[in-house]
């Protein structure tokens, strides 16, 4: 069974702090995506990583795909209240061409 | 503007009363999916469709039906809703199942079954 475990489940920090959230699995994936979901809305894609060791940056957000393509991290520098939301990771299901496997998410709150 | 729309956004109903949640996309995407989102469980796929008249079960299809008569529409049908179907539902569409493709999600439908 392929599972994606996200940690922490919940994180509340002050504006300006740095943070890292994780998405881990014992399975190997060919790609992994990070989405952000704000209250009352559907998830929105932030980034897709496909190569082991790949690092992508999106302004203050840095995404890394593990060398073995089993895990990923999202680091936010100088967090702002606008970063508040639920961060979800999703990876391609190796058993099915038409499904993604989803983590349960990290709920992030940035206090002003 | 590219978008996925869902209706209704909120629905409270009673056990056994048939309901339909509509989903429409304006991006001419072939692939569409329905998910439910429950606290601590993340997104779980209910059904998906690869094209008109082509649908298949996801991870949690029991108690749900779908149809894909037109490319843009993918309604979710609950023939006899039960309280364990109380959840937040999302429709999504994408142009392909390429590993780098983006899924576009609707705004969600919050369903409560009493």
Coordinates of C-alpha atoms in Angstrom, one line a residue:
Chain A
X1 CA 0.0 0.0 0.0
X2 CA 1.4 3.4 -1.0
X3 CA 1.0 6.0 1.7
X4 CA 2.1 9.6 2.0
X5 CA 2.5 10.9 5.5
X6 CA 2.7 14.6 6.2
X7 CA 4.2 16.1 9.3
X8 CA 3.5 18.0 11.3
X9 CA -0.3 17.8 11.1
X10 CA -0.7 21.3 12.5
X11 CA 1.7 24.2 12.8
X12 CA 1.1 27.7 14.2
X13 CA 4.0 30.2 14.2
X14 CA 4.6 33.9 14.2
X15 CA 5.0 36.0 11.1
X16 CA 8.7 36.2 10.1
X17 CA 9.7 32.7 11.3
X18 CA 11.0 30.0 9.1
X19 CA 9.4 26.5 8.9
X20 CA 9.7 23.2 7.1
X21 CA 6.9 20.6 6.5
X22 CA 7.5 17.1 5.3
X23 CA 5.9 14.5 3.1
X24 CA 7.3 11.0 3.5
X25 CA 6.7 7.6 2.1
X26 CA 8.3 4.2 1.9
X27 CA 7.4 4.0 -1.7
X28 CA 9.2 5.5 -4.7
X29 CA 7.3 7.9 -6.9
X30 CA 8.1 9.3 -10.3
X31 CA 6.7 12.7 -9.4
X32 CA 5.3 14.6 -6.5
X33 CA 3.1 17.7 -6.2
X34 CA 2.5 20.3 -3.5
X35 CA -0.9 22.0 -3.3
X36 CA -2.1 24.8 -1.0
X37 CA -5.8 24.9 0.0
X38 CA -7.3 28.0 1.6
X39 CA -10.6 27.9 3.6
X40 CA -13.6 27.6 1.4
X41 CA -11.6 26.8 -1.7
X42 CA -10.2 23.9 -3.6
X43 CA -6.5 23.0 -3.6
X44 CA -4.2 24.9 -5.9
X45 CA -1.1 23.5 -7.4
X46 CA 2.2 25.1 -6.2
X47 CA 4.8 22.9 -7.8
X48 CA 5.6 19.5 -9.3
X49 CA 9.0 17.8 -8.7
X50 CA 10.1 14.9 -10.9
X51 CA 13.8 14.3 -10.4
X52 CA 15.5 12.9 -7.3
X53 CA 17.3 15.7 -5.5
X54 CA 15.4 18.4 -7.4
X55 CA 15.0 21.8 -5.7
X56 CA 12.4 24.3 -6.9
X57 CA 11.8 27.8 -5.5
X58 CA 8.6 29.8 -5.6
X59 CA 9.4 33.2 -4.0
X60 CA 9.9 32.4 -0.3
X61 CA 8.9 28.7 -0.7
X62 CA 11.5 26.1 -1.4
X63 CA 10.5 22.5 -2.4
X64 CA 12.9 19.6 -2.4
X65 CA 12.4 16.0 -3.7
X66 CA 14.4 13.4 -1.9
X67 CA 17.3 11.8 -3.7
X68 CA 15.5 8.4 -3.6
X69 CA 12.2 10.0 -4.7
X70 CA 10.4 8.8 -1.5
X71 CA 10.0 12.0 0.3
X72 CA 9.7 15.8 -0.1
X73 CA 10.0 18.9 2.0
X74 CA 8.6 22.4 1.8
X75 CA 10.5 25.2 3.5
X76 CA 9.0 28.6 3.9
X77 CA 11.3 31.5 4.7
X78 CA 10.0 34.5 6.7
X79 CA 6.4 33.2 6.8
X80 CA 3.6 35.7 6.2
X81 CA -0.1 35.6 7.2
X82 CA -0.9 35.0 3.5
X83 CA 0.9 31.7 3.7
X84 CA -1.8 30.4 6.0
X85 CA -3.6 27.3 4.6
X86 CA -3.6 23.6 4.3
X87 CA -0.6 22.2 2.4
X88 CA -1.1 18.9 0.7
X89 CA 1.3 16.7 -1.1
X90 CA 0.2 14.2 -3.8
X91 CA 2.2 11.7 -5.8
X92 CA 1.4 9.5 -8.8
X93 CA 0.0 6.1 -8.0
X94 CA 2.4 3.5 -9.4
X95 CA -0.4 1.0 -9.6
X96 CA -2.8 3.2 -11.6
X97 CA -2.3 5.6 -14.4
X98 CA -5.4 7.6 -13.4
X99 CA -5.0 8.2 -9.7
X100 CA -2.9 10.3 -7.3
X101 CA -2.1 9.4 -3.7
X102 CA -2.7 12.2 -1.3
X103 CA -1.3 13.1 2.1
X104 CA -3.6 14.3 4.8
X105 CA -2.1 17.7 4.8
X106 CA -0.3 20.1 7.2
X107 CA -2.5 22.9 8.5
X108 CA -0.4 26.0 8.8
X109 CA -1.4 29.2 10.6
X110 CA 0.9 32.3 10.5
X111 CA 0.0 34.8 13.2
X112 CA 0.6 38.5 12.6
Chain B
X1 CA -11.3 32.6 -17.1
X2 CA -10.4 28.9 -16.7
X3 CA -12.5 27.4 -14.0
X4 CA -14.3 24.5 -12.5
X5 CA -17.7 25.3 -11.0
X6 CA -19.7 23.2 -8.5
X7 CA -23.3 23.6 -7.3
X8 CA -24.5 23.8 -4.7
X9 CA -21.7 25.0 -2.5
X10 CA -23.6 24.0 0.7
X11 CA -26.3 21.4 1.1
X12 CA -28.1 20.0 4.1
X13 CA -30.3 17.0 3.5
X14 CA -31.8 14.0 5.1
X15 CA -31.0 10.3 4.9
X16 CA -32.4 8.7 1.8
X17 CA -33.2 11.8 -0.2
X18 CA -31.6 11.6 -3.6
X19 CA -29.3 14.5 -4.6
X20 CA -27.0 15.6 -7.4
X21 CA -24.0 17.8 -7.2
X22 CA -23.1 19.4 -10.5
X23 CA -19.6 20.0 -11.8
X24 CA -18.7 21.9 -15.0
X25 CA -15.3 22.9 -16.5
X26 CA -14.6 25.3 -19.3
X27 CA -11.1 24.1 -20.2
X28 CA -12.1 21.3 -22.6
X29 CA -10.3 18.9 -20.3
X30 CA -10.8 15.2 -21.0
X31 CA -10.1 14.0 -17.4
X32 CA -12.4 14.8 -14.5
X33 CA -12.5 13.4 -10.9
X34 CA -14.6 13.6 -7.8
X35 CA -13.0 13.6 -4.4
X36 CA -14.2 13.8 -0.8
X37 CA -12.1 15.4 1.9
X38 CA -12.5 14.4 5.6
X39 CA -10.4 15.7 8.5
X40 CA -7.2 13.6 8.9
X41 CA -7.9 11.5 5.8
X42 CA -6.9 13.9 3.1
X43 CA -8.5 13.7 -0.4
X44 CA -9.9 10.4 -1.4
X45 CA -11.0 9.8 -5.0
X46 CA -14.6 8.7 -5.5
X47 CA -14.8 8.3 -9.3
X48 CA -12.9 9.5 -12.3
X49 CA -13.6 9.9 -16.0
X50 CA -11.2 9.7 -18.9
X51 CA -13.6 11.0 -21.5
X52 CA -17.3 11.2 -22.5
X53 CA -19.0 8.0 -21.5
X54 CA -15.9 6.6 -19.9
X55 CA -15.8 6.4 -16.1
X56 CA -14.2 4.3 -13.4
X57 CA -14.3 3.8 -9.7
X58 CA -11.8 5.5 -7.4
X59 CA -10.9 4.5 -3.9
X60 CA -14.3 5.1 -2.2
X61 CA -17.1 4.7 -4.8
X62 CA -19.7 3.0 -2.6
X63 CA -22.9 5.0 -2.4
X64 CA -22.1 7.2 -5.3
X65 CA -22.8 7.3 -9.0
X66 CA -21.5 9.6 -11.8
X67 CA -22.2 10.2 -15.5
X68 CA -20.2 11.9 -18.3
X69 CA -22.6 12.6 -21.1
X70 CA -20.8 15.8 -22.1
X71 CA -17.2 16.7 -21.9
X72 CA -17.7 19.7 -19.7
X73 CA -20.0 18.2 -17.1
X74 CA -19.5 15.5 -14.5
X75 CA -22.3 15.3 -12.0
X76 CA -22.0 13.3 -8.7
X77 CA -25.2 11.5 -7.7
X78 CA -26.1 10.2 -4.3
X79 CA -29.1 7.9 -4.8
X80 CA -29.8 7.4 -1.0
X81 CA -27.5 9.6 1.1
X82 CA -26.4 8.4 4.5
X83 CA -24.8 10.3 7.4
X84 CA -21.4 8.8 6.7
X85 CA -21.4 10.7 3.4
X86 CA -21.3 14.0 5.2
X87 CA -18.1 15.5 3.8
X88 CA -16.5 18.2 1.7
X89 CA -16.6 17.3 -2.0
X90 CA -14.4 18.5 -4.7
X91 CA -14.6 18.1 -8.5
X92 CA -11.3 18.4 -10.4
X93 CA -10.3 18.4 -14.1
X94 CA -7.1 18.1 -16.0
X95 CA -6.0 17.8 -19.6
X96 CA -4.0 14.6 -19.2
X97 CA -2.6 12.2 -16.7
X98 CA 1.0 13.3 -17.5
X99 CA 3.0 13.3 -14.3
X100 CA 3.5 17.1 -14.5
X101 CA 0.0 18.0 -15.3
X102 CA -2.1 20.2 -13.1
X103 CA -5.4 19.3 -11.6
X104 CA -7.8 22.2 -11.4
X105 CA -10.2 22.0 -8.5
X106 CA -13.7 23.4 -8.0
X107 CA -14.5 25.5 -4.8
X108 CA -16.0 22.5 -3.0
X109 CA -19.5 21.4 -1.9
X110 CA -20.1 21.0 1.8
X111 CA -22.7 18.3 2.3
X112 CA -24.4 17.4 5.6
X113 CA -26.7 14.4 5.7
X114 CA -28.9 14.2 8.8

